[in-house]
mmCIF file of C-alpha atoms in Angstrom:
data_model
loop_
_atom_site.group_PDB
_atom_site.id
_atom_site.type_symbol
_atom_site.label_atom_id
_atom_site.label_comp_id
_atom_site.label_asym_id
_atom_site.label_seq_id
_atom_site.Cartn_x
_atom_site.Cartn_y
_atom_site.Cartn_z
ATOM 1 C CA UNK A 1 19.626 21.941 14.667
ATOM 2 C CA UNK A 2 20.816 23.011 18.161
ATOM 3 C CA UNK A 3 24.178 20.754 17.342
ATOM 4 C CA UNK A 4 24.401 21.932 14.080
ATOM 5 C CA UNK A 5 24.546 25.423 15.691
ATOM 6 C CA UNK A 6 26.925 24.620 18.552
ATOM 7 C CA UNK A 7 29.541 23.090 15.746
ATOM 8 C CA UNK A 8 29.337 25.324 12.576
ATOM 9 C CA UNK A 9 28.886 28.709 14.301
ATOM 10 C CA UNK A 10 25.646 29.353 13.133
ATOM 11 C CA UNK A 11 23.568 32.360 14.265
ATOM 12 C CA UNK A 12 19.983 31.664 15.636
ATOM 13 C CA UNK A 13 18.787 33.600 12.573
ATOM 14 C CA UNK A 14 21.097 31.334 10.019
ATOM 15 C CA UNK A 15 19.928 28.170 11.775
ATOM 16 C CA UNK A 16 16.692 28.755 11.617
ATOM 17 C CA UNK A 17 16.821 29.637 7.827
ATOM 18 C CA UNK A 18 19.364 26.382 7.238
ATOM 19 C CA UNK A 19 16.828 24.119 9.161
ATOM 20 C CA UNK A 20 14.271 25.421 6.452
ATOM 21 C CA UNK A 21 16.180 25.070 3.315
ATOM 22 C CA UNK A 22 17.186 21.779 4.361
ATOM 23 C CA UNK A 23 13.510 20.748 4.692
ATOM 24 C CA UNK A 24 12.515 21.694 1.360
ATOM 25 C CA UNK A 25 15.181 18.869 0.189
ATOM 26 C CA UNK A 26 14.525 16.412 2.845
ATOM 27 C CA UNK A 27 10.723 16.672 1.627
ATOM 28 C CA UNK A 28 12.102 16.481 -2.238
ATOM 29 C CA UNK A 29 14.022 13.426 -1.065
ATOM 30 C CA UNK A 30 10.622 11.845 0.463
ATOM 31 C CA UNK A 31 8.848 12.694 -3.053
ATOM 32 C CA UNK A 32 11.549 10.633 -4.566
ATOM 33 C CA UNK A 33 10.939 8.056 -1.743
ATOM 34 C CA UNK A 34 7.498 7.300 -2.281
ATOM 35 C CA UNK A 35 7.643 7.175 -6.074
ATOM 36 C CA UNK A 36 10.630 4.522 -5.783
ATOM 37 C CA UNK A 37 8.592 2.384 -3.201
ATOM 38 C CA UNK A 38 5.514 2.720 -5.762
ATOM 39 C CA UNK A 39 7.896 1.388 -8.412
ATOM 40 C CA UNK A 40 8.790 -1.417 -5.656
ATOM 41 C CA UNK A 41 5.520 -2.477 -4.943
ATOM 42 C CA UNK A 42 5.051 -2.723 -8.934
ATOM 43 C CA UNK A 43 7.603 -4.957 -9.353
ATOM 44 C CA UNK A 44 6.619 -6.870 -6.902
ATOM 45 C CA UNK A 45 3.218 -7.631 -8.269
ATOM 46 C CA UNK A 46 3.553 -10.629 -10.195
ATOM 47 C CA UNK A 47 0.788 -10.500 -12.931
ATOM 48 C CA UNK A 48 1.686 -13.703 -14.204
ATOM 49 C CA UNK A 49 1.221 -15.773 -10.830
ATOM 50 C CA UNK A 50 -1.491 -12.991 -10.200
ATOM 51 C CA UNK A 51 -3.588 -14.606 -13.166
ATOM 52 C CA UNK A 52 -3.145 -18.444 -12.384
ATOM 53 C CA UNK A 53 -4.704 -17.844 -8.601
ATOM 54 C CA UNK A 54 -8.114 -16.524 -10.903
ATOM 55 C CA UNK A 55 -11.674 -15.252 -10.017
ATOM 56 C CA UNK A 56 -11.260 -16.308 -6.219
ATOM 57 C CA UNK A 57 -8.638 -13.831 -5.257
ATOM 58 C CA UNK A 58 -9.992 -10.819 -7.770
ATOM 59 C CA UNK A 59 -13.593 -11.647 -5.501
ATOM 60 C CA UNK A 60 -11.628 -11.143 -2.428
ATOM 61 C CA UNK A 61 -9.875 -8.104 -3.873
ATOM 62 C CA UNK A 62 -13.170 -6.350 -4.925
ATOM 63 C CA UNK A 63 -14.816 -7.072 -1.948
ATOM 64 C CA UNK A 64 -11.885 -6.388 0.388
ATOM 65 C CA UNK A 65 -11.626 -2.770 -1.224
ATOM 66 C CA UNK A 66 -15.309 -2.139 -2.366
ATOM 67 C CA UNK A 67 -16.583 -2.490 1.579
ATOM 68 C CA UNK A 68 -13.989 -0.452 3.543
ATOM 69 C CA UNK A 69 -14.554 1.954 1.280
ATOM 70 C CA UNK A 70 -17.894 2.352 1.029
ATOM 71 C CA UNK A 71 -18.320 1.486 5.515
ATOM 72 C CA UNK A 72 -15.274 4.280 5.971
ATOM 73 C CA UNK A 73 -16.925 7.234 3.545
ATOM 74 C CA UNK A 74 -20.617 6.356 4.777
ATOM 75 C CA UNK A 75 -19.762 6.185 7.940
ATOM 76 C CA UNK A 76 -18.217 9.533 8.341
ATOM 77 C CA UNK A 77 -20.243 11.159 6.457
ATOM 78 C CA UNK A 78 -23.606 10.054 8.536
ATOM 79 C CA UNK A 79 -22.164 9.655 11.514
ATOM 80 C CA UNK A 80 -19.296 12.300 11.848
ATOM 81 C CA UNK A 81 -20.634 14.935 9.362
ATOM 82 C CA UNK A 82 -17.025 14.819 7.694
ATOM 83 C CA UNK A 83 -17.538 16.394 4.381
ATOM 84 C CA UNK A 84 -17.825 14.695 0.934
ATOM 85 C CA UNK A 85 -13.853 14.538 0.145
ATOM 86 C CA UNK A 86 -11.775 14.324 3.197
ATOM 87 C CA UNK A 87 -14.668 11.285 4.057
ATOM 88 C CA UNK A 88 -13.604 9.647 0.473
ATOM 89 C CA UNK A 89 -10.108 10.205 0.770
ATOM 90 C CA UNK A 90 -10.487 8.559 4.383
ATOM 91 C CA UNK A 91 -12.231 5.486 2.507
ATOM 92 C CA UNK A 92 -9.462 5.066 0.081
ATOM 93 C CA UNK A 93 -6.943 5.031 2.406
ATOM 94 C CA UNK A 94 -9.069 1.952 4.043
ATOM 95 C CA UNK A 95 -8.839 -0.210 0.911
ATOM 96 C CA UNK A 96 -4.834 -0.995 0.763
ATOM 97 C CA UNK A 97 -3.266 -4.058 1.688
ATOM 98 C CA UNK A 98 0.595 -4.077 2.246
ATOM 99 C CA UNK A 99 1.804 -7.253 0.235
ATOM 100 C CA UNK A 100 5.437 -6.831 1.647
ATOM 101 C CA UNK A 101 4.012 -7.390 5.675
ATOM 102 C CA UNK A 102 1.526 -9.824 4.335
ATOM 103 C CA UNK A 103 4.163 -12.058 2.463
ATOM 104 C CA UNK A 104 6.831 -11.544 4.833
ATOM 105 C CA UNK A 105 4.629 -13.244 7.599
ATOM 106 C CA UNK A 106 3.407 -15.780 5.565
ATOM 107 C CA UNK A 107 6.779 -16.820 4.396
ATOM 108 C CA UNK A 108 8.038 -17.263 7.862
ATOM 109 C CA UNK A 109 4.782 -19.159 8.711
ATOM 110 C CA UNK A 110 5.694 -21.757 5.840
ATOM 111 C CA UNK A 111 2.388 -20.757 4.473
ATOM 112 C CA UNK A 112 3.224 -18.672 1.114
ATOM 113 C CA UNK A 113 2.566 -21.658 -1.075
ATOM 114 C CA UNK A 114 -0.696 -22.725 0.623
ATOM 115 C CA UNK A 115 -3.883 -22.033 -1.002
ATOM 116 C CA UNK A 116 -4.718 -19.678 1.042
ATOM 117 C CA UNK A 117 -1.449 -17.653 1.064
ATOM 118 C CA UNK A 118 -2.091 -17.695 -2.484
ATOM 119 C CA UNK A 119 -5.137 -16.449 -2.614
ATOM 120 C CA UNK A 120 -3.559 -13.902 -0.085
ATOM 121 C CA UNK A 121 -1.046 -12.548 -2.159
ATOM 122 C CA UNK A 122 -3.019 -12.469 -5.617
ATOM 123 C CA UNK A 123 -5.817 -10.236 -3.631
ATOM 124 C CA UNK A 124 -3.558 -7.983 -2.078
ATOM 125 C CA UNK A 125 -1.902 -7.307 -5.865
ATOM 126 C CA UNK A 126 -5.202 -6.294 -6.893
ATOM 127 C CA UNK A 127 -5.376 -4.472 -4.083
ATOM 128 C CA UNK A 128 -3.064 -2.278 -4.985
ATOM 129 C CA UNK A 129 -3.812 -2.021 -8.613
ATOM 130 C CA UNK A 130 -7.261 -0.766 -7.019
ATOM 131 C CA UNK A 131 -6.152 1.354 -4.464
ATOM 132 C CA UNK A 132 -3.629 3.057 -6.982
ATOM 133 C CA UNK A 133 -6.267 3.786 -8.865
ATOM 134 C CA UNK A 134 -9.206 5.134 -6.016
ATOM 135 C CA UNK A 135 -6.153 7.194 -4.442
ATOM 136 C CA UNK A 136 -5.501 8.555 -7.980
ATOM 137 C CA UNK A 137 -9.589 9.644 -8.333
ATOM 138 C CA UNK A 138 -9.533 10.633 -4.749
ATOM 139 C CA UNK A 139 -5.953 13.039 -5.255
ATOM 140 C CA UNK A 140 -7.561 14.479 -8.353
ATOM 141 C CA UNK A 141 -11.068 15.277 -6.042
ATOM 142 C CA UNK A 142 -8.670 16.789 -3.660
ATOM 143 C CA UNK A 143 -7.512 19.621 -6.144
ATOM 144 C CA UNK A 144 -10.777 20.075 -7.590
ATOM 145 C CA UNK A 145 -12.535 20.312 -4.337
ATOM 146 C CA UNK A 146 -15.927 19.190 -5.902
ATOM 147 C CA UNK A 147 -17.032 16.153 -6.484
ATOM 148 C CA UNK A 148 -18.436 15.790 -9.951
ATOM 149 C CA UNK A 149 -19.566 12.709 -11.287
ATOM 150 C CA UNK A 150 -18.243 13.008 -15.052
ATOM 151 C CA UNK A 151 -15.266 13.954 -13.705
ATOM 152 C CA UNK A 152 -14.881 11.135 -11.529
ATOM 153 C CA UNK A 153 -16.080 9.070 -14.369
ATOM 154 C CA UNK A 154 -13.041 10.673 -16.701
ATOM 155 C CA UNK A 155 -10.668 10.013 -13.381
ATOM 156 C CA UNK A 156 -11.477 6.096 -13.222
ATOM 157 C CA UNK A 157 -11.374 5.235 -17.072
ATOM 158 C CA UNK A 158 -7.954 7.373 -17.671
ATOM 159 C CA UNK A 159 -6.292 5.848 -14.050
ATOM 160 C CA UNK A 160 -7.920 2.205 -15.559
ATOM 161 C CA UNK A 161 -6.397 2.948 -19.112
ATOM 162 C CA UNK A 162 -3.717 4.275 -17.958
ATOM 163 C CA UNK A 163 -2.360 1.339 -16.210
ATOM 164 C CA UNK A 164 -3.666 -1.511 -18.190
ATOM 165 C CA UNK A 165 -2.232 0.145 -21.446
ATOM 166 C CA UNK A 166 1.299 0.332 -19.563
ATOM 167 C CA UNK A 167 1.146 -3.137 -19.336
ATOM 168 C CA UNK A 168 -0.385 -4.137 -22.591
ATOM 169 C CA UNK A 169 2.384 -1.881 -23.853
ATOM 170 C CA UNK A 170 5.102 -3.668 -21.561
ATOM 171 C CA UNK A 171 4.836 -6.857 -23.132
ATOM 172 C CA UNK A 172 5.702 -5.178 -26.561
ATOM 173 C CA UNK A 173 8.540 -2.751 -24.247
ATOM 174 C CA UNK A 174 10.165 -5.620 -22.694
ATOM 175 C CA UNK A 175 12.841 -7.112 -25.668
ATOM 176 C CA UNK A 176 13.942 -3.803 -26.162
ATOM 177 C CA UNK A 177 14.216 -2.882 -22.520
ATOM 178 C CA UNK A 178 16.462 -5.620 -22.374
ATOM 179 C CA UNK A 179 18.491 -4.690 -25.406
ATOM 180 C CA UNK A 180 18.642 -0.716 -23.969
ATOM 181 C CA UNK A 181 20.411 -1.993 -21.364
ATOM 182 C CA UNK A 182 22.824 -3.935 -23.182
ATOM 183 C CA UNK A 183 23.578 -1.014 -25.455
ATOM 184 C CA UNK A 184 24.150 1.338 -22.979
ATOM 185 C CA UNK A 185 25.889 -0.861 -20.377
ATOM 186 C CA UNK A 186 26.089 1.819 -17.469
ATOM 187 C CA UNK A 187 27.758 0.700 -13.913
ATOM 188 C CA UNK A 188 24.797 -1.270 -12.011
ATOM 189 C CA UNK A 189 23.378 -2.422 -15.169
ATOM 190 C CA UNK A 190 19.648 -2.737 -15.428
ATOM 191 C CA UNK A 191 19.071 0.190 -12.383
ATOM 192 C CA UNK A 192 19.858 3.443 -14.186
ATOM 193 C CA UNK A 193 17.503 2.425 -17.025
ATOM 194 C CA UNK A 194 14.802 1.175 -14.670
ATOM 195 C CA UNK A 195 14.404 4.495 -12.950
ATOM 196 C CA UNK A 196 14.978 6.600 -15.591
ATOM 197 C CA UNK A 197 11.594 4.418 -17.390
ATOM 198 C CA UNK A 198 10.819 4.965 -13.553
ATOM 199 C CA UNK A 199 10.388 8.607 -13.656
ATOM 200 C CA UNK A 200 9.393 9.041 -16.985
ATOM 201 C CA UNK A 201 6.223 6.921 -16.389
ATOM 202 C CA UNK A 202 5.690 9.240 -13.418
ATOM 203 C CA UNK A 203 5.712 12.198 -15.135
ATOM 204 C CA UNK A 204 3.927 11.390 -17.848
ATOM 205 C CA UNK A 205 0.813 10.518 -15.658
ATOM 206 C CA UNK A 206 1.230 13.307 -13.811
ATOM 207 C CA UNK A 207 0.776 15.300 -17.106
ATOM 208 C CA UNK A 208 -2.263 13.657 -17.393
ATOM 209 C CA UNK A 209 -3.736 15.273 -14.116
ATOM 210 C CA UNK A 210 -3.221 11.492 -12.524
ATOM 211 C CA UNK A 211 -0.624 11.014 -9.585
ATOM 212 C CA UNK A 212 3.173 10.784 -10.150
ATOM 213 C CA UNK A 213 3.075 7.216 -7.973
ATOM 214 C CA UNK A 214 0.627 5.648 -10.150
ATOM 215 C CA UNK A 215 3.298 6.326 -13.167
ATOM 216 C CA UNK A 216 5.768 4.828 -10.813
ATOM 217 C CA UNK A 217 3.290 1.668 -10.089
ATOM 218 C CA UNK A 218 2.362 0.820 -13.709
ATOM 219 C CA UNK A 219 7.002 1.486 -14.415
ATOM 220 C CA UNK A 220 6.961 -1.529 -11.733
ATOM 221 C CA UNK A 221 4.259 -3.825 -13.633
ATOM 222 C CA UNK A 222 5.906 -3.125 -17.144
ATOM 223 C CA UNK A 223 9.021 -4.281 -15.604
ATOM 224 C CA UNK A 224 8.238 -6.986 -13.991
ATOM 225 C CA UNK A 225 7.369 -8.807 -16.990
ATOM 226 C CA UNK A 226 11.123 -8.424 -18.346
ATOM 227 C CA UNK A 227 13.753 -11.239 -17.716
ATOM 228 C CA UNK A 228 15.440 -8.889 -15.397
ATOM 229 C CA UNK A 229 13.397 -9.066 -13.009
ATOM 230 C CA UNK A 230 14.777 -10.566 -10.196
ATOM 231 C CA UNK A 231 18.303 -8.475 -10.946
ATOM 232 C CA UNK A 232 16.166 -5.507 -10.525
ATOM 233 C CA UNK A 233 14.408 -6.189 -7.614
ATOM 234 C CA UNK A 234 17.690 -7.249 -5.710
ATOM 235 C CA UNK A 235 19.275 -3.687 -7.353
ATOM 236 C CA UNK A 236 16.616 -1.579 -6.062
ATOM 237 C CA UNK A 237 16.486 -2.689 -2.131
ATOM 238 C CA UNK A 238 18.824 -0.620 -1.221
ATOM 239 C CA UNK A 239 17.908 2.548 -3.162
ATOM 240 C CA UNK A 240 14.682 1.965 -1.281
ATOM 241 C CA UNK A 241 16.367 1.527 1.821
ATOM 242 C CA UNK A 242 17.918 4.634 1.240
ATOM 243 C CA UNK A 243 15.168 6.840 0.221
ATOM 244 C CA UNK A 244 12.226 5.219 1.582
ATOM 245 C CA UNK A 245 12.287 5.811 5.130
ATOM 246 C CA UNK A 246 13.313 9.466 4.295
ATOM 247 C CA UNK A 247 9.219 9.574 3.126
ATOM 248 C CA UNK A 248 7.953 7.394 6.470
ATOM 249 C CA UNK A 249 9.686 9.820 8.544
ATOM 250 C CA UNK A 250 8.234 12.788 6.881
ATOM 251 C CA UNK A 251 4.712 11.222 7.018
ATOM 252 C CA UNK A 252 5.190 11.138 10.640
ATOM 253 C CA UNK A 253 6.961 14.571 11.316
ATOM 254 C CA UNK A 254 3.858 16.001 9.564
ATOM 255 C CA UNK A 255 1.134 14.084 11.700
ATOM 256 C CA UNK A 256 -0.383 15.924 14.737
ATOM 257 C CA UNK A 257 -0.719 13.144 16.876
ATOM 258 C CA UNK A 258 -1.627 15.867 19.907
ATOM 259 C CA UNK A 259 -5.030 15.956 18.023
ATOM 260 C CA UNK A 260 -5.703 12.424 19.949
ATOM 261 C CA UNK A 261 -4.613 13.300 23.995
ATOM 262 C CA UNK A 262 -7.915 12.087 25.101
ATOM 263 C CA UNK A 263 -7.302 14.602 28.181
ATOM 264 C CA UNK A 264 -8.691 17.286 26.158
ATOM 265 C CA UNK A 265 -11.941 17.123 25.572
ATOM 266 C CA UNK A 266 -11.821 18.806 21.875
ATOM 267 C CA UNK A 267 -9.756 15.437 20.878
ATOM 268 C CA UNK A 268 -12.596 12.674 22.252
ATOM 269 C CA UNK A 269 -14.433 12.772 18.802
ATOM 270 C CA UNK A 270 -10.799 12.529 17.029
ATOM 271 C CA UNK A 271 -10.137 9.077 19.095
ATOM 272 C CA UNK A 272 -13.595 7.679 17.816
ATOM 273 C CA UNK A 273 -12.801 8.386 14.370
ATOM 274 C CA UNK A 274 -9.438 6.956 14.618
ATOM 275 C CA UNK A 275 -11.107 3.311 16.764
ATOM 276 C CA UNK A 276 -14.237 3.787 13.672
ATOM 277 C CA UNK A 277 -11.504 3.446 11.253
ATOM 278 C CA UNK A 278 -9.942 0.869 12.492
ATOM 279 C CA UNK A 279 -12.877 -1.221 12.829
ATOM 280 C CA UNK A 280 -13.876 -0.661 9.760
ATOM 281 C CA UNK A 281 -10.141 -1.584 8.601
ATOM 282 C CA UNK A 282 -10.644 -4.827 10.227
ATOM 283 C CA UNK A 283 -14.054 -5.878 9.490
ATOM 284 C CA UNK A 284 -13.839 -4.957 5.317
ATOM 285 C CA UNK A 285 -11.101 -7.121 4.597
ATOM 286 C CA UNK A 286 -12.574 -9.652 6.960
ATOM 287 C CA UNK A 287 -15.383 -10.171 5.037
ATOM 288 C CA UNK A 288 -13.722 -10.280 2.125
ATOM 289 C CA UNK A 289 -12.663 -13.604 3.211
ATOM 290 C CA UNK A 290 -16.014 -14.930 3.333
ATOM 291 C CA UNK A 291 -16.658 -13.937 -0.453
ATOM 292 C CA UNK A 292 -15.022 -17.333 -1.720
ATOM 293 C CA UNK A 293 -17.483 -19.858 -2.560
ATOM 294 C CA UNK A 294 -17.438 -23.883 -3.733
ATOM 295 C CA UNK A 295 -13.768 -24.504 -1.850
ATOM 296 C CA UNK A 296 -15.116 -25.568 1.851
ATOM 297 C CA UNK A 297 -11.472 -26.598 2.889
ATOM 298 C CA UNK A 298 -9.919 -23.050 2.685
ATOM 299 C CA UNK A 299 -10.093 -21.045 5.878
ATOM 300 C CA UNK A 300 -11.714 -18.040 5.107
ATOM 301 C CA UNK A 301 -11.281 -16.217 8.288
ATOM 302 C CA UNK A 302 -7.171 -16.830 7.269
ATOM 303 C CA UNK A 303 -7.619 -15.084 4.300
ATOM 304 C CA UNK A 304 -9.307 -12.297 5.757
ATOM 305 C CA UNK A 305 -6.952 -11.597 8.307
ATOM 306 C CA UNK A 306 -4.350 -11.975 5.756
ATOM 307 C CA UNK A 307 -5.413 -8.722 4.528
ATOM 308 C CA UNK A 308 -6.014 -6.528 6.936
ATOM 309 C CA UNK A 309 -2.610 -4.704 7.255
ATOM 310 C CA UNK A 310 -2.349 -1.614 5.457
ATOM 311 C CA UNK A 311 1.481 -0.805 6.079
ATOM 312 C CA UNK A 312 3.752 1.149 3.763
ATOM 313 C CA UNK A 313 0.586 1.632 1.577
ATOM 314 C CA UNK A 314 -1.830 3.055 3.831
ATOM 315 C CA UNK A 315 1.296 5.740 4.857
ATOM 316 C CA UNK A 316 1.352 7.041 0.831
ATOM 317 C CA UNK A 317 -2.562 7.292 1.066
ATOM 318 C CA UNK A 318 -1.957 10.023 4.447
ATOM 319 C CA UNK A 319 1.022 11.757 2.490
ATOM 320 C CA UNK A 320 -0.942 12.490 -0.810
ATOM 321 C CA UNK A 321 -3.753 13.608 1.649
ATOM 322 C CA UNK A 322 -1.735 15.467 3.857
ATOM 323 C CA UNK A 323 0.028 17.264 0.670
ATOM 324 C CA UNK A 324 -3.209 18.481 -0.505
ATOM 325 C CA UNK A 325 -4.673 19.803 2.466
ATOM 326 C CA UNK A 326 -7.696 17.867 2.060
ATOM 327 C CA UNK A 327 -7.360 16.067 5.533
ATOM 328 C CA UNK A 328 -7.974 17.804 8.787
ATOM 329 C CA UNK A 329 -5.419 16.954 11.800
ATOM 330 C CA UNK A 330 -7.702 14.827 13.760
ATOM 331 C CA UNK A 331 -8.458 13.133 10.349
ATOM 332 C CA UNK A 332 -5.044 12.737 9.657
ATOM 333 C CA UNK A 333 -3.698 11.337 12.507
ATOM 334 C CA UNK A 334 -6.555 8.818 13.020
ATOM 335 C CA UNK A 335 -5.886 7.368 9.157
ATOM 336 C CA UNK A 336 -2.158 6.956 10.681
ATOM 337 C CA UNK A 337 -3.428 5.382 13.615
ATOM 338 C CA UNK A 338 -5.454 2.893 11.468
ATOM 339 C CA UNK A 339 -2.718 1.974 9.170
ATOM 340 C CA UNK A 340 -0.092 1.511 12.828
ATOM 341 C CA UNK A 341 -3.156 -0.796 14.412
ATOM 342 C CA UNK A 342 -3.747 -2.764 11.559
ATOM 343 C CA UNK A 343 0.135 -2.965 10.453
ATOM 344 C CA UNK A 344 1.030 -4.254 14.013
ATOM 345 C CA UNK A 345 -2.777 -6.298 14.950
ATOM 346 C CA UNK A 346 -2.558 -8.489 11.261
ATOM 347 C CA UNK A 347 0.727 -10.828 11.761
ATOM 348 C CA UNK A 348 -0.309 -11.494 15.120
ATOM 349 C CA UNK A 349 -4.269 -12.304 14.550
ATOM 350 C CA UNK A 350 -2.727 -14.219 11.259
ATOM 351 C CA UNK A 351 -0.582 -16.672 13.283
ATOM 352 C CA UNK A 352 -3.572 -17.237 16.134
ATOM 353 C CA UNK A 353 -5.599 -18.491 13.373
ATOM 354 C CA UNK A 354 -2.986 -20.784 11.411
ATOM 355 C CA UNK A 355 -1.983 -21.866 14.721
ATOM 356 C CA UNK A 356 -5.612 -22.806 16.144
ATOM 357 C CA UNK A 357 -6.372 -24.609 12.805
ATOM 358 C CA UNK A 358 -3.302 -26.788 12.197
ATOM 359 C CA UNK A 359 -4.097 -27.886 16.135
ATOM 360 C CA UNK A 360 -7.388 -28.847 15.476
ATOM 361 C CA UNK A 361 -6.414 -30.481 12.236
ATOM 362 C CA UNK A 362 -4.000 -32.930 14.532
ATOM 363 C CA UNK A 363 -6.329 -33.526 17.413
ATOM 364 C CA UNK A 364 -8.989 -35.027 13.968
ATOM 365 C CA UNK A 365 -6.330 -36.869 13.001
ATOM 366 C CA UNK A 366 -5.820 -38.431 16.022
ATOM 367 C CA UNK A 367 -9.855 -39.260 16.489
ATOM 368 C CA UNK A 368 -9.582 -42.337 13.654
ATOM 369 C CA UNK A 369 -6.405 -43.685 15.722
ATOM 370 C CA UNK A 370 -8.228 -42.726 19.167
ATOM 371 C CA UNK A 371 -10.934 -44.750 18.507
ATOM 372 C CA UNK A 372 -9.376 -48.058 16.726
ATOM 373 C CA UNK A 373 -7.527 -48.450 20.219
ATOM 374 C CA UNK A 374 -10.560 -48.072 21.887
ATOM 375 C CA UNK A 375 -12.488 -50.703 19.421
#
């Protein structure tokens, strides 16, 4: 703003009004952000490939959200005497899994096809689907500020309808999609219809007291059924290029991370809360892995690590938090904490593991040949 003073001849008064005018768009711009990465992460969640990997991955899923959860609300509630709703919207934020980071490192690994990459992937869809949903009850808690148990009830069955009707209803929407955007035939093609059903999804869940960004999410499944798909996915990288890291940025501008010098005493119990999280983090999705039973030959502890990063996911959790006041500062900044650790810990712990399997997988190969030499 200081440049933008020096070179338009602003007065310290005007500047100071320009730099806040021009925040209310850049924080319009991030709304539009996070909805269009919602609708991202939708179409990115193959249901079809989602249903061949079956009841191993939706054990893993359950599991991998269900104890997070339930070891990140406890936990603060006993132990840090957080109250009832910051402490559940804390929890929720624990049960994402980022399938872009995920993928991306399994990919490179040559292990996206593997069974256990698969059963990677299909978890961390249902992931989402889940955590969509708990953020949605937990957003809804936020503006209440009570927690009621019919209305939490209402919350889970209208979020649960919600999305699996937009997707029962997507396999009926999908021919005419397609022929909408044949009739209208507007420059980029499929894009300009895909938000517009984008946006219109998102407001009509909002209208239902549910979040905007689940309307986006449940756009992305319906879509993702249509023959378009892959046209749309390639059209929409680089409107999310665009708009996305306008919300990231904003997520961090907002976060406090003073609240954590742990040269002031005040901010000690903040830095616990932030390493609690991420143990918990770590440890839920861990388990997780363990839940798969009868298949001996899949390494569980892969799996497990395969879902512990929370990435762009875990950052829309702190921004729906942070935008209903719900969070505290030393709250806030240890979820964004969390979500860094785990984004940055997971490839790295995911590639030990691979790695220290596939070398003691050749040195038992080698024991048969080892031992006819020495016969």
């Amino acid at each position: 703003m200081q440049f933008v003073q020096m070179t338009s001849d602003l007065t310290p008064e005007n500047a100071v009004a320009t730099f806040h005018l021009q925040s209310e768009v850049i924080s319009v711009l991030a709304e539009i952000g996070v909805i269009v990465l919602l609708f991202e992460i939708g179409l990115e969640s193959n249901l079809k490939e989602l249903m061949e990997v079956g009841t191993q991955a939706l054990l893993v899923a359950i599991v991998g959200v269900v104890a997070p959860f339930a070891g990140g609300t406890v936990g603060l509630m006993l132990i840090f005497d957080v109250p009832a709703i910051p402490a559940i919207f804390a929890g929720a934020a624990l049960t994402a899994t980022s399938i872009g980071i995920t993928s991306r490192v399994l990919s490179e690994m040559g292990q996206l096809n593997s069974k256990e990459g698969q059963i990677i992937l299909g978890a961390a869809v249902i992931d989402d689907v889940l955590g969509v949903i708990v953020l949605a009850v937990a957003a809804s808690l936020a503006k209440t500020g009570e927690v009621d148990v019919n209305n939490v009830i209402y919350l889970i069955i209208s979020a649960t309808g919600f999305l699996v009707g937009s997707v029962l209803l997507g396999k009926v929407f999908n021919k005419s999609f397609v022929k909408i955007v044949e009739t209208l035939k507007t420059r980029g093609g499929v894009i300009v219809p895909a938000f517009t059903f984008a946006f219109a999804m998102a407001y009509l869940a909002s209208a239902i007291h549910l979040e905007a960004i689940l309307g986006a999410f449940a756009a992305g499944l319906v879509l993702d059924e249509t023959d378009t798909r892959k046209e749309l996915q390639r059209l929409v990288e680089p409107v999310s290029d665009m708009l996305v890291p306008i919300f990231f940025i904003t997520v961090g501008a907002k976060t406090n991370l003073s609240v954590l010098n742990p040269i002031s005493p005040e901010n000690r119990e903040g830095l616990i809360i932030a390493a609690f999280l991420i143990l918990v983090a770590i440890i839920g999705k861990v388990l997780a892995g363990f839940t798969i039973f009868n298949q001996p030959d899949l390494d569980k502890l892969a799996i497990g690590v395969g879902m512990i990063p929370r990435g762009e996911v875990g950052l829309v959790f702190v921004a729906v938090g942070s935008t209903s006041g719900v969070l505290t500062s030393s709250l806030e900044a240890g979820i964004v904490v969390m979500v860094i650790a785990t984004t940055f810990i997971a490839p790295a712990l995911l590639r030990i593991v691979f790695n220290f399997n596939d070398e003691n997988a050749d040195i038992l190969q080698e024991v048969p040949s080892v031992v006819e030499t020495t016969s």
